CSV table of C-alpha atoms and ligand atoms in Angstrom, one decimal:
chain,number,residue,atom,x,y,z
A,1,MET,CA,-9.0,-7.9,-3.2
A,2,THR,CA,-9.2,-4.8,-5.4
A,3,ALA,CA,-7.2,-1.9,-4.3
A,4,ILE,CA,-8.9,1.2,-5.4
A,5,LEU,CA,-7.3,4.3,-4.0
A,6,ASP,CA,-7.9,7.7,-5.5
A,7,GLN,CA,-8.5,11.2,-4.3
A,8,THR,CA,-12.0,10.4,-3.2
A,9,CYS,CA,-10.9,7.5,-1.1
A,10,ALA,CA,-13.3,4.8,-2.2
A,11,PRO,CA,-13.7,1.6,-0.1
A,12,LEU,CA,-10.7,-0.6,-0.3
A,13,ALA,CA,-12.6,-3.9,-0.1
A,14,ARG,CA,-16.0,-5.3,-0.6
A,15,VAL,CA,-17.7,-6.0,2.7
A,16,SER,CA,-21.2,-7.2,3.7
A,17,GLY,CA,-23.8,-4.5,4.2
A,18,CYS,CA,-22.0,-2.0,2.0
A,19,ASP,CA,-25.2,-1.2,0.2
A,20,LEU,CA,-27.6,-1.7,3.1
A,21,ARG,CA,-30.4,0.8,3.1
A,22,VAL,CA,-31.8,1.6,6.6
A,23,PRO,CA,-34.9,3.5,7.6
A,24,LEU,CA,-34.7,7.1,8.8
A,25,VAL,CA,-36.9,8.4,11.6
A,26,GLN,CA,-38.4,11.1,9.5
A,27,GLY,CA,-39.3,8.7,6.7
A,28,GLY,CA,-37.5,7.1,3.7
A,29,THR,CA,-34.3,5.2,3.7
A,30,ARG,CA,-30.6,5.9,3.2
A,31,VAL,CA,-27.5,3.8,2.7
A,32,TYR,CA,-26.0,2.9,6.0
A,33,ALA,CA,-22.7,4.5,6.9
A,34,ASN,CA,-20.9,2.2,9.2
A,35,PHE,CA,-18.4,3.9,11.7
A,36,ASP,CA,-18.4,1.0,14.1
A,37,TYR,CA,-15.7,-1.2,12.8
A,38,ALA,CA,-13.8,-1.2,16.1
A,39,ALA,CA,-16.8,-2.9,17.8
A,40,SER,CA,-17.5,-5.5,15.1
A,41,ALA,CA,-16.5,-5.3,11.4
A,42,PRO,CA,-18.6,-6.5,8.5
A,43,ALA,CA,-17.6,-9.7,6.7
A,44,LEU,CA,-15.1,-9.4,3.9
A,45,ALA,CA,-16.4,-10.8,0.6
A,46,GLN,CA,-13.6,-13.4,0.6
A,47,VAL,CA,-14.8,-14.6,4.0
A,48,THR,CA,-18.5,-15.0,2.9
A,49,ASP,CA,-17.3,-16.6,-0.4
A,50,ARG,CA,-15.2,-19.1,1.5
A,51,LEU,CA,-18.1,-20.0,3.8
A,52,THR,CA,-20.5,-20.5,0.9
A,53,GLU,CA,-18.0,-22.8,-0.6
A,54,LEU,CA,-17.4,-24.7,2.6
A,55,LEU,CA,-20.9,-25.0,4.0
A,56,PRO,CA,-22.0,-28.1,2.0
A,57,PHE,CA,-18.9,-29.9,3.4
A,58,TYR,CA,-19.7,-28.9,7.0
A,59,ALA,CA,-19.6,-32.0,9.2
A,60,SER,CA,-18.0,-33.2,12.4
A,61,VAL,CA,-14.3,-32.7,12.8
A,62,HIS,CA,-11.5,-34.9,14.0
A,63,ARG,CA,-13.4,-38.1,14.5
A,64,GLY,CA,-15.6,-38.5,11.4
A,65,ALA,CA,-14.7,-40.9,8.7
A,66,GLY,CA,-17.1,-39.4,6.1
A,67,TYR,CA,-15.6,-37.4,3.2
A,68,ALA,CA,-17.3,-34.2,4.4
A,69,SER,CA,-15.8,-34.8,7.9
A,70,ARG,CA,-12.4,-35.1,6.4
A,71,ILE,CA,-12.8,-31.9,4.4
A,72,SER,CA,-14.0,-30.1,7.5
A,73,THR,CA,-11.2,-31.4,9.6
A,74,ASP,CA,-8.6,-30.4,7.0
A,75,CYS,CA,-10.1,-27.0,6.8
A,76,TYR,CA,-10.1,-26.6,10.6
A,77,GLU,CA,-6.5,-27.7,11.1
A,78,SER,CA,-5.1,-25.8,8.1
A,79,SER,CA,-6.7,-22.7,9.5
A,80,ARG,CA,-4.0,-22.7,12.1
A,81,ASP,CA,-1.4,-22.4,9.2
A,82,SER,CA,-3.3,-19.3,7.9
A,83,VAL,CA,-3.1,-17.6,11.3
A,84,ALA,CA,0.5,-18.6,11.8
A,85,ARG,CA,1.4,-17.2,8.4
A,86,PHE,CA,-0.6,-14.0,9.0
A,87,LEU,CA,1.3,-13.4,12.2
A,88,ASN,CA,4.6,-15.0,11.2
A,89,CYS,CA,4.6,-17.2,14.3
A,90,ALA,CA,7.7,-18.8,15.6
A,91,ASP,CA,8.1,-22.6,15.6
A,92,ASP,CA,7.3,-23.0,19.3
A,93,GLN,CA,4.1,-20.9,19.1
A,94,VAL,CA,0.8,-22.7,18.8
A,95,VAL,CA,-2.5,-21.4,17.5
A,96,VAL,CA,-5.4,-22.0,19.8
A,97,PHE,CA,-8.9,-21.3,18.6
A,98,THR,CA,-11.2,-19.6,21.1
A,99,ARG,CA,-14.5,-17.6,20.9
A,100,ASN,CA,-13.0,-14.1,20.9
A,101,THR,CA,-10.2,-12.0,22.5
A,102,THR,CA,-11.9,-12.1,25.9
A,103,ASP,CA,-11.9,-15.8,25.8
A,104,SER,CA,-8.3,-15.9,24.7
A,105,LEU,CA,-7.1,-13.6,27.5
A,106,ASN,CA,-9.0,-15.6,30.1
A,107,LEU,CA,-7.4,-18.7,28.8
A,108,LEU,CA,-4.0,-17.3,29.0
A,109,ALA,CA,-4.7,-15.9,32.5
A,110,SER,CA,-5.3,-19.4,33.7
A,111,CYS,CA,-1.9,-20.5,32.4
A,112,VAL,CA,0.4,-17.7,33.7
A,113,PRO,CA,2.8,-18.9,36.4
A,114,GLY,CA,3.2,-15.5,38.2
A,115,ASP,CA,2.1,-11.9,38.3
A,116,THR,CA,0.9,-9.9,35.3
A,117,VAL,CA,1.6,-6.2,34.8
A,118,VAL,CA,-1.0,-4.1,32.9
A,119,LEU,CA,-1.5,-0.5,32.2
A,120,ASP,CA,-4.7,1.3,33.3
A,121,ILE,CA,-5.7,2.1,29.7
A,122,GLU,CA,-6.7,-1.4,28.8
A,123,HIS,CA,-10.0,-2.7,27.6
A,124,HIS,CA,-11.7,-4.6,30.4
A,125,ALA,CA,-11.0,-7.8,28.5
A,126,ASN,CA,-7.2,-7.2,29.1
A,127,PHE,CA,-7.7,-5.9,32.6
A,128,LEU,CA,-10.2,-8.1,34.5
A,129,PRO,CA,-8.9,-11.6,33.7
A,130,TRP,CA,-5.6,-10.9,35.4
A,131,THR,CA,-7.2,-9.8,38.7
A,132,ARG,CA,-7.5,-13.4,39.8
A,133,HIS,CA,-3.8,-14.1,39.0
A,134,GLY,CA,-1.7,-11.4,40.6
A,135,ARG,CA,-2.5,-8.3,38.6
A,136,ARG,CA,-0.3,-5.2,39.0
A,137,VAL,CA,-1.6,-2.1,37.5
A,138,VAL,CA,0.7,0.7,36.2
A,139,PRO,CA,-1.0,4.0,35.7
A,140,ALA,CA,-0.1,5.4,32.3
A,141,ALA,CA,1.8,8.7,32.4
A,142,ASP,CA,1.3,11.8,30.4
A,143,THR,CA,3.6,10.7,27.6
A,144,VAL,CA,4.4,7.4,26.0
A,145,GLU,CA,8.1,7.8,27.1
A,146,GLU,CA,7.2,8.3,30.7
A,147,THR,CA,4.7,5.4,30.5
A,148,VAL,CA,7.4,3.1,29.2
A,149,ARG,CA,9.7,4.2,32.0
A,150,ARG,CA,6.9,3.3,34.6
A,151,VAL,CA,6.5,-0.1,33.0
A,152,VAL,CA,10.3,-0.7,33.3
A,153,ALA,CA,10.3,0.5,36.9
A,154,GLU,CA,7.4,-1.9,37.8
A,155,LEU,CA,9.0,-4.9,36.1
A,156,CYS,CA,12.4,-4.2,37.7
A,157,ALA,CA,11.0,-3.6,41.2
A,158,LYS,CA,9.5,-7.1,41.5
A,159,PRO,CA,9.6,-10.0,39.1
A,160,ALA,CA,6.5,-10.6,37.0
A,161,ALA,CA,5.7,-13.4,34.6
A,162,LEU,CA,3.9,-11.3,32.0
A,163,LEU,CA,3.4,-7.9,30.6
A,164,ALA,CA,-0.1,-7.8,29.1
A,165,ILE,CA,-0.5,-4.8,26.9
A,166,THR,CA,-2.9,-3.5,24.2
A,167,GLY,CA,-1.5,-3.2,20.6
A,168,ALA,CA,-3.8,-0.2,19.9
A,169,SER,CA,-6.2,1.5,22.2
A,170,ASN,CA,-9.9,0.7,21.5
A,171,VAL,CA,-10.8,4.2,22.7
A,172,THR,CA,-8.2,6.4,20.9
A,173,GLY,CA,-6.6,4.1,18.4
A,174,GLU,CA,-3.1,5.0,19.7
A,175,VAL,CA,-0.6,2.3,19.0
A,176,LEU,CA,1.9,1.2,21.7
A,177,PRO,CA,5.7,0.7,20.9
A,178,LEU,CA,5.5,-3.1,21.0
A,179,GLU,CA,9.0,-3.9,19.9
A,180,ARG,CA,10.5,-1.8,22.7
A,181,LEU,CA,8.1,-3.1,25.3
A,182,ALA,CA,8.9,-6.7,24.3
A,183,THR,CA,12.6,-6.0,24.7
A,184,ILE,CA,12.0,-4.4,28.1
A,185,ALA,CA,9.8,-7.3,29.3
A,186,HIS,CA,12.3,-9.9,28.2
A,187,GLN,CA,15.2,-8.0,29.8
A,188,CYS,CA,13.3,-8.0,33.1
A,189,GLY,CA,12.6,-11.7,32.8
A,190,ALA,CA,8.9,-11.4,31.8
A,191,ARG,CA,7.0,-12.4,28.7
A,192,ILE,CA,4.7,-10.1,26.7
A,193,LEU,CA,1.1,-10.6,25.6
A,194,VAL,CA,-0.4,-8.3,23.1
A,195,ASP,CA,-4.1,-7.7,23.0
A,196,ALA,CA,-4.4,-7.2,19.2
A,197,ALA,CA,-8.2,-6.9,19.0
A,198,GLN,CA,-7.8,-3.4,17.6
A,199,LEU,CA,-4.3,-3.7,16.0
A,200,ALA,CA,-4.7,-6.9,14.0
A,201,PRO,CA,-7.4,-5.5,11.6
A,202,HIS,CA,-5.2,-2.5,10.8
A,203,ARG,CA,-1.5,-3.4,10.9
A,204,ARG,CA,0.5,-6.5,9.9
A,205,ILE,CA,2.0,-8.0,13.1
A,206,ASP,CA,5.2,-10.0,12.8
A,207,LEU,CA,5.5,-11.9,16.0
A,208,GLN,CA,9.1,-13.0,15.3
A,209,ALA,CA,10.3,-9.6,14.3
A,210,LEU,CA,8.6,-7.9,17.3
A,211,ASP,CA,9.6,-10.8,19.6
A,212,ILE,CA,6.1,-11.1,21.0
A,213,ASP,CA,5.3,-14.2,23.1
A,214,TYR,CA,1.5,-14.2,23.1
A,215,LEU,CA,-1.2,-12.5,21.0
A,216,ALA,CA,-5.0,-12.5,21.0
A,217,PHE,CA,-7.6,-11.2,18.6
A,218,SER,CA,-11.2,-11.7,17.6
A,219,GLY,CA,-12.5,-12.8,14.2
A,220,HIS,CA,-15.5,-10.5,14.4
A,221,LYS,CA,-13.2,-7.4,14.4
A,222,LEU,CA,-11.1,-8.9,11.6
A,223,TYR,CA,-13.9,-9.0,9.1
A,224,ALA,CA,-14.9,-12.6,10.0
A,225,PRO,CA,-17.9,-12.2,12.3
A,226,PHE,CA,-18.7,-15.9,12.8
A,227,GLY,CA,-17.8,-16.5,16.5
A,228,ALA,CA,-14.1,-17.5,16.5
A,229,GLY,CA,-11.1,-15.9,18.1
A,230,VAL,CA,-7.4,-16.7,18.5
A,231,LEU,CA,-4.8,-17.1,21.2
A,232,VAL,CA,-1.3,-17.6,19.7
A,233,GLY,CA,1.6,-18.2,22.0
A,234,ARG,CA,4.6,-20.1,23.3
A,235,ARG,CA,3.8,-23.7,23.9
A,236,ASP,CA,5.4,-24.4,27.4
A,237,TRP,CA,2.9,-22.4,29.6
A,238,LEU,CA,0.0,-23.7,27.5
A,239,ASP,CA,1.1,-27.3,27.8
A,240,ALA,CA,1.8,-27.0,31.6
A,241,ALA,CA,-1.5,-25.5,32.5
A,242,GLN,CA,-4.7,-27.2,33.4
A,243,PRO,CA,-7.0,-27.5,30.3
A,244,TYR,CA,-9.2,-24.4,29.9
A,245,LEU,CA,-12.3,-26.6,29.6
A,246,ALA,CA,-12.5,-30.3,30.5
A,247,GLY,CA,-14.1,-32.5,27.9
A,248,GLY,CA,-13.8,-34.4,24.7
A,249,GLY,CA,-11.1,-33.5,22.2
A,250,ALA,CA,-8.7,-32.2,25.0
A,251,VAL,CA,-7.5,-35.6,26.1
A,252,LYS,CA,-5.3,-38.5,25.0
A,253,GLU,CA,-6.7,-41.2,27.3
A,254,VAL,CA,-9.4,-41.2,30.0
A,255,GLY,CA,-9.8,-43.8,32.7
A,256,THR,CA,-12.2,-43.8,35.6
A,257,THR,CA,-9.7,-42.2,37.9
A,258,GLU,CA,-6.8,-40.9,35.7
A,259,THR,CA,-6.9,-38.6,32.7
A,260,GLU,CA,-4.0,-38.0,30.2
A,261,TRP,CA,-4.5,-34.6,28.7
A,262,ALA,CA,-3.5,-33.7,25.2
A,263,CYS,CA,-0.9,-30.9,24.6
A,264,ALA,CA,-1.8,-27.5,23.2
A,265,PRO,CA,-3.7,-26.5,21.1
A,266,GLN,CA,-6.1,-29.4,21.6
A,267,ARG,CA,-5.6,-29.3,25.4
A,268,HIS,CA,-7.5,-26.0,25.4
A,269,GLU,CA,-10.1,-26.7,22.7
A,270,ALA,CA,-12.4,-29.2,24.4
A,271,GLY,CA,-15.8,-29.7,22.9
A,272,SER,CA,-17.0,-29.5,19.3
A,273,PRO,CA,-15.2,-26.5,17.7
A,274,ASN,CA,-16.6,-23.7,15.7
A,275,VAL,CA,-15.4,-25.0,12.3
A,276,LEU,CA,-17.1,-22.4,10.2
A,277,GLY,CA,-16.1,-19.5,12.4
A,278,VAL,CA,-12.4,-20.7,12.3
A,279,ALA,CA,-12.6,-21.1,8.5
A,280,ALA,CA,-13.9,-17.6,8.3
A,281,LEU,CA,-11.2,-16.2,10.5
A,282,ALA,CA,-8.5,-18.0,8.4
A,283,ALA,CA,-10.0,-16.7,5.2
A,284,ALA,CA,-9.8,-13.2,6.7
A,285,CYS,CA,-6.2,-13.7,7.6
A,286,ASP,CA,-5.4,-14.9,4.1
A,287,ALA,CA,-7.3,-11.9,2.5
A,288,LEU,CA,-5.7,-9.3,4.8
A,289,GLY,CA,-2.3,-10.9,4.4
A,290,ALA,CA,-2.6,-10.5,0.6
A,291,LEU,CA,-3.6,-6.9,0.8
A,292,ASP,CA,-0.9,-4.4,0.2
A,293,GLU,CA,-0.2,-3.0,3.7
A,294,ARG,CA,1.0,0.4,2.6
A,295,THR,CA,-2.2,0.9,0.5
A,296,ALA,CA,-4.4,-0.1,3.4
A,297,ILE,CA,-2.6,2.1,5.9
A,298,GLU,CA,-2.7,5.0,3.5
A,299,HIS,CA,-6.5,4.5,2.9
A,300,GLU,CA,-7.2,4.5,6.6
A,301,ARG,CA,-4.9,7.4,7.4
A,302,ARG,CA,-6.4,9.6,4.7
A,303,LEU,CA,-9.9,8.9,6.0
A,304,ALA,CA,-9.0,9.4,9.7
A,305,ASP,CA,-7.2,12.7,8.8
A,306,ARG,CA,-10.1,13.9,6.8
A,307,LEU,CA,-12.5,13.1,9.7
A,308,ARG,CA,-10.3,14.8,12.3
A,309,ALA,CA,-9.9,17.9,10.1
A,310,GLY,CA,-13.6,18.1,9.5
A,311,LEU,CA,-14.6,17.6,13.1
A,312,GLU,CA,-11.9,20.0,14.3
A,313,ALA,CA,-13.6,22.8,12.5
A,314,ILE,CA,-16.8,22.3,14.4
A,315,ALA,CA,-17.2,24.3,17.6
A,316,GLY,CA,-17.3,22.2,20.8
A,317,VAL,CA,-15.6,19.1,19.4
A,318,ARG,CA,-12.9,17.7,21.7
A,319,PHE,CA,-10.8,14.7,20.7
A,320,LEU,CA,-9.8,12.0,23.2
A,321,ARG,CA,-6.1,11.2,23.2
A,322,ILE,CA,-4.0,9.5,25.8
A,323,TRP,CA,-0.6,10.8,24.9
A,324,PRO,CA,0.7,13.8,22.8
A,325,ASP,CA,3.8,11.7,21.7
A,326,SER,CA,2.2,8.5,20.4
A,327,ALA,CA,3.8,7.7,17.0
A,328,ASP,CA,1.0,6.0,15.3
A,329,SER,CA,-2.7,5.4,15.6
A,330,VAL,CA,-5.3,3.2,13.8
A,331,GLY,CA,-8.5,4.5,12.3
A,332,ILE,CA,-10.4,5.3,15.5
A,333,VAL,CA,-11.5,8.8,16.3
A,334,ALA,CA,-13.1,9.4,19.7
A,335,PHE,CA,-14.5,12.7,20.7
A,336,THR,CA,-17.0,14.6,22.8
A,337,LEU,CA,-19.3,17.5,21.7
A,338,ASN,CA,-19.8,20.3,24.2
A,339,GLY,CA,-23.4,20.5,25.3
A,340,PHE,CA,-24.5,17.2,23.8
A,341,GLU,CA,-24.7,13.9,25.5
A,342,PRO,CA,-22.8,11.3,23.5
A,343,GLY,CA,-25.7,8.8,23.6
A,344,ARG,CA,-28.1,11.4,22.3
A,345,VAL,CA,-25.7,12.3,19.5
A,346,ALA,CA,-25.3,8.7,18.5
A,347,ALA,CA,-29.1,8.2,18.5
A,348,TYR,CA,-29.5,11.4,16.3
A,349,LEU,CA,-26.8,10.2,13.8
A,350,SER,CA,-28.6,6.8,13.5
A,351,ALA,CA,-32.2,8.1,13.3
A,352,GLU,CA,-31.7,11.2,11.2
A,353,HIS,CA,-28.7,10.3,9.1
A,354,ALA,CA,-28.4,6.5,9.0
A,355,ILE,CA,-24.9,6.7,10.5
A,356,GLY,CA,-23.7,4.1,13.0
A,357,VAL,CA,-21.1,5.1,15.7
A,358,ARG,CA,-20.4,3.8,19.2
A,359,ASP,CA,-21.0,5.8,22.3
A,360,GLY,CA,-20.3,5.2,26.0
A,361,ARG,CA,-17.2,4.2,27.9
A,362,PHE,CA,-16.1,1.5,25.5
A,363,CYS,CA,-15.4,-1.1,28.2
A,364,ALA,CA,-12.5,1.0,29.3
A,365,HIS,CA,-13.8,2.7,32.5
A,366,PRO,CA,-10.4,3.4,34.0
A,367,LEU,CA,-9.2,5.1,30.8
A,368,LEU,CA,-12.3,7.2,30.4
A,369,ALA,CA,-11.9,8.3,34.1
A,370,ARG,CA,-8.3,9.2,33.5
A,371,LEU,CA,-9.3,11.2,30.4
A,372,GLY,CA,-11.9,13.1,32.5
A,373,VAL,CA,-15.0,12.1,30.7
A,374,ASP,CA,-17.9,9.8,31.5
A,375,GLY,CA,-18.7,9.0,27.9
A,376,ALA,CA,-17.8,9.9,24.4
A,377,LEU,CA,-18.5,9.1,20.7
A,378,ARG,CA,-16.2,6.8,18.7
A,379,ALA,CA,-16.1,6.7,14.9
A,380,SER,CA,-14.0,3.8,13.6
A,381,ILE,CA,-12.9,3.3,10.1
A,382,GLY,CA,-12.2,0.1,8.1
A,383,LEU,CA,-11.7,-1.4,4.6
A,384,GLY,CA,-15.3,-0.6,3.6
A,385,SER,CA,-15.1,3.1,4.6
A,386,SER,CA,-15.1,5.9,2.1
A,387,ALA,CA,-14.5,9.6,2.0
A,388,ALA,CA,-18.2,10.1,1.2
A,389,ASP,CA,-19.1,8.3,4.5
A,390,VAL,CA,-16.7,10.6,6.4
A,391,ASP,CA,-18.1,13.7,4.8
A,392,ARG,CA,-21.6,12.6,5.8
A,393,LEU,CA,-20.6,12.2,9.4
A,394,ILE,CA,-18.9,15.6,9.5
A,395,GLU,CA,-21.9,17.3,7.9
A,396,ALA,CA,-24.3,15.6,10.3
A,397,ILE,CA,-22.3,16.7,13.4
A,398,ALA,CA,-22.0,20.3,11.9
A,399,THR,CA,-25.8,20.3,11.3
A,400,LEU,CA,-26.5,19.2,14.9
A,401,VAL,CA,-24.4,22.0,16.3
A,402,GLU,CA,-26.0,24.5,14.0
A,403,ARG,CA,-29.6,23.6,14.2
A,404,GLY,CA,-30.0,20.9,16.9
A,405,PRO,CA,-31.8,17.6,16.3
A,406,GLN,CA,-34.9,17.7,14.2
A,407,TRP,CA,-36.6,15.0,16.3
A,408,ASN,CA,-37.2,14.3,19.9
A,409,TYR,CA,-35.0,11.9,21.9
A,410,THR,CA,-35.6,10.3,25.3
A,411,ARG,CA,-33.5,8.2,27.5
A,412,THR,CA,-34.9,4.8,28.6
A,413,ASP,CA,-32.9,2.3,30.6
A,414,GLY,CA,-29.7,4.3,29.9
A,415,GLN,CA,-30.2,4.3,26.2
A,416,TRP,CA,-31.2,7.3,24.0
A,417,ASN,CA,-34.0,6.6,21.4
A,418,PRO,CA,-36.1,8.7,19.1
A,419,ALA,CA,-39.4,9.6,20.5
A,420,PRO,CA,-41.6,8.6,18.8
A,421,GLU,CA,-39.6,5.8,17.2
A,422,THR,CA,-41.0,5.3,13.7
A,423,ARG,CA,-38.4,3.0,12.2
A,424,PRO,CA,-39.6,-0.6,11.8
A,425,ARG,CA,-37.5,-3.4,13.2
A,426,LEU,CA,-37.3,-6.9,11.6
A,427,ALA,CA,-38.8,-9.6,13.7
A,428,PRO,CA,-35.9,-11.7,15.1
A,429,GLU,CA,-37.1,-14.8,13.2
A,430,SER,CA,-37.7,-13.1,9.9
A,431,GLY,CA,-35.5,-13.4,6.9
A,432,ALA,CA,-34.7,-10.9,4.1
A,433,GLY,CA,-37.9,-9.5,2.7
A,434,ALA,CA,-40.0,-10.4,5.7
A,435,ALA,CA,-42.5,-7.9,6.8
A,436,PRO,CA,-41.2,-5.5,9.5
A,437,CYS,CA,-43.0,-5.7,12.8
A,438,SER,CA,-44.5,-2.6,14.2
A,439,PHE,CA,-44.0,-1.1,17.6
B,501,PLP,N1,-9.5,-5.8,23.6
B,501,PLP,C1,-9.7,-4.7,22.9
B,501,PLP,C2,-8.6,-3.7,22.7
B,501,PLP,C3,-11.0,-4.5,22.4
B,501,PLP,O1,-11.3,-3.4,21.7
B,501,PLP,C4,-12.0,-5.5,22.6
B,501,PLP,C5,-13.4,-5.3,22.1
B,501,PLP,O2,-13.8,-4.3,21.8
B,501,PLP,C6,-11.7,-6.6,23.3
B,501,PLP,C7,-10.4,-6.8,23.8
B,501,PLP,C8,-12.6,-7.7,23.6
B,501,PLP,O3,-13.0,-8.3,22.4
B,501,PLP,P1,-14.1,-9.4,22.3
B,501,PLP,O4,-15.4,-8.7,22.8
B,501,PLP,O5,-14.2,-9.8,20.9
B,501,PLP,O6,-13.7,-10.5,23.2
């Protein structure tokens, strides 16, 4: 991975779609500026290279005798080592491949032998699965310090099996003090799960140094958008629980009345696995693991600071933030613009400037309610982002405030769209170069 970091803050890595030209509503095209890494990140070049190399060998895993099957099986199984290295897993932690973070958290929720404590700032994926298994919600306080005190009080008041906490907020990017929370959870007799969907793409996570028991993340947010996710964690709960899915691959022996289930990770991976998705995820772990962390953090910090400084100078911008005392945040900037509906701003940025951001409530309704807004804009930064992209976004927002949109926008079924929409869309079955379909 080439590390280019200069005053202009060029992209730090080559990602898919970096030179994608998209149509503008007023005519012509422009290179797409992607500020939606937090939702789904483009593929790293190392990931697509790895898949191209592997694709000819794609075949059934685990049971095939053919050479391609053996290669695919080796690749699938050795992907666990890449993930374990990336996270510095302990010996008693297993790597289970899933579809995504949501899947991983639902899997763990089916294994927890007791109550789970969560904050009210979580993404729904780390909020809803625990409902069925004794969820206790701690309202976040106005500071990180006070929030930590509330977590301690809840864990001390009544035993809980697990503290399930986000590593970095998907709304504000604020990072939680994980090492401290792990110590607190353990002192109170609980284990800790970290929802690392937003943290893993931005920070190295050392499970042993932080003393984290379980961790989940998604390949598609880690520059490997091919449908695989991960749950890493201590073996005992995973081995004791019912298999997540019943089926082939999760068993040792099946009779007509009795079944002997396999241990984790196979116990929770019934059915034909997503070999290529897992290989992609492992390639991303290897590539990110090889990237100089200090350089990556500095790249992201410079761009996020530049974006905040630029937006701050625009009348009516208000940033979303949970705590004034959070020590760190990843490259996510969420904001509202006085007098402008977030969905309309997002449609304007897309249609008139070829800029992609996310708007809405970010699958974190309780947090948005506590922040007192019913929607916002979120610009998220990644390894393919540049200062030029950031300047384009700032300029587009400033122009909107100054002159208003230069096109009409209407809301249909809850979504803002240009009216009329002039941009062609590719037909779903078409490949590159195919004729766009008209509206
Ligand atoms: N947790 C956090 C913090 C997230 O940001 C997301 C997705 O945005 C999820 C969990 C769910 O991830 P996935 O949709 O990949 O399951």
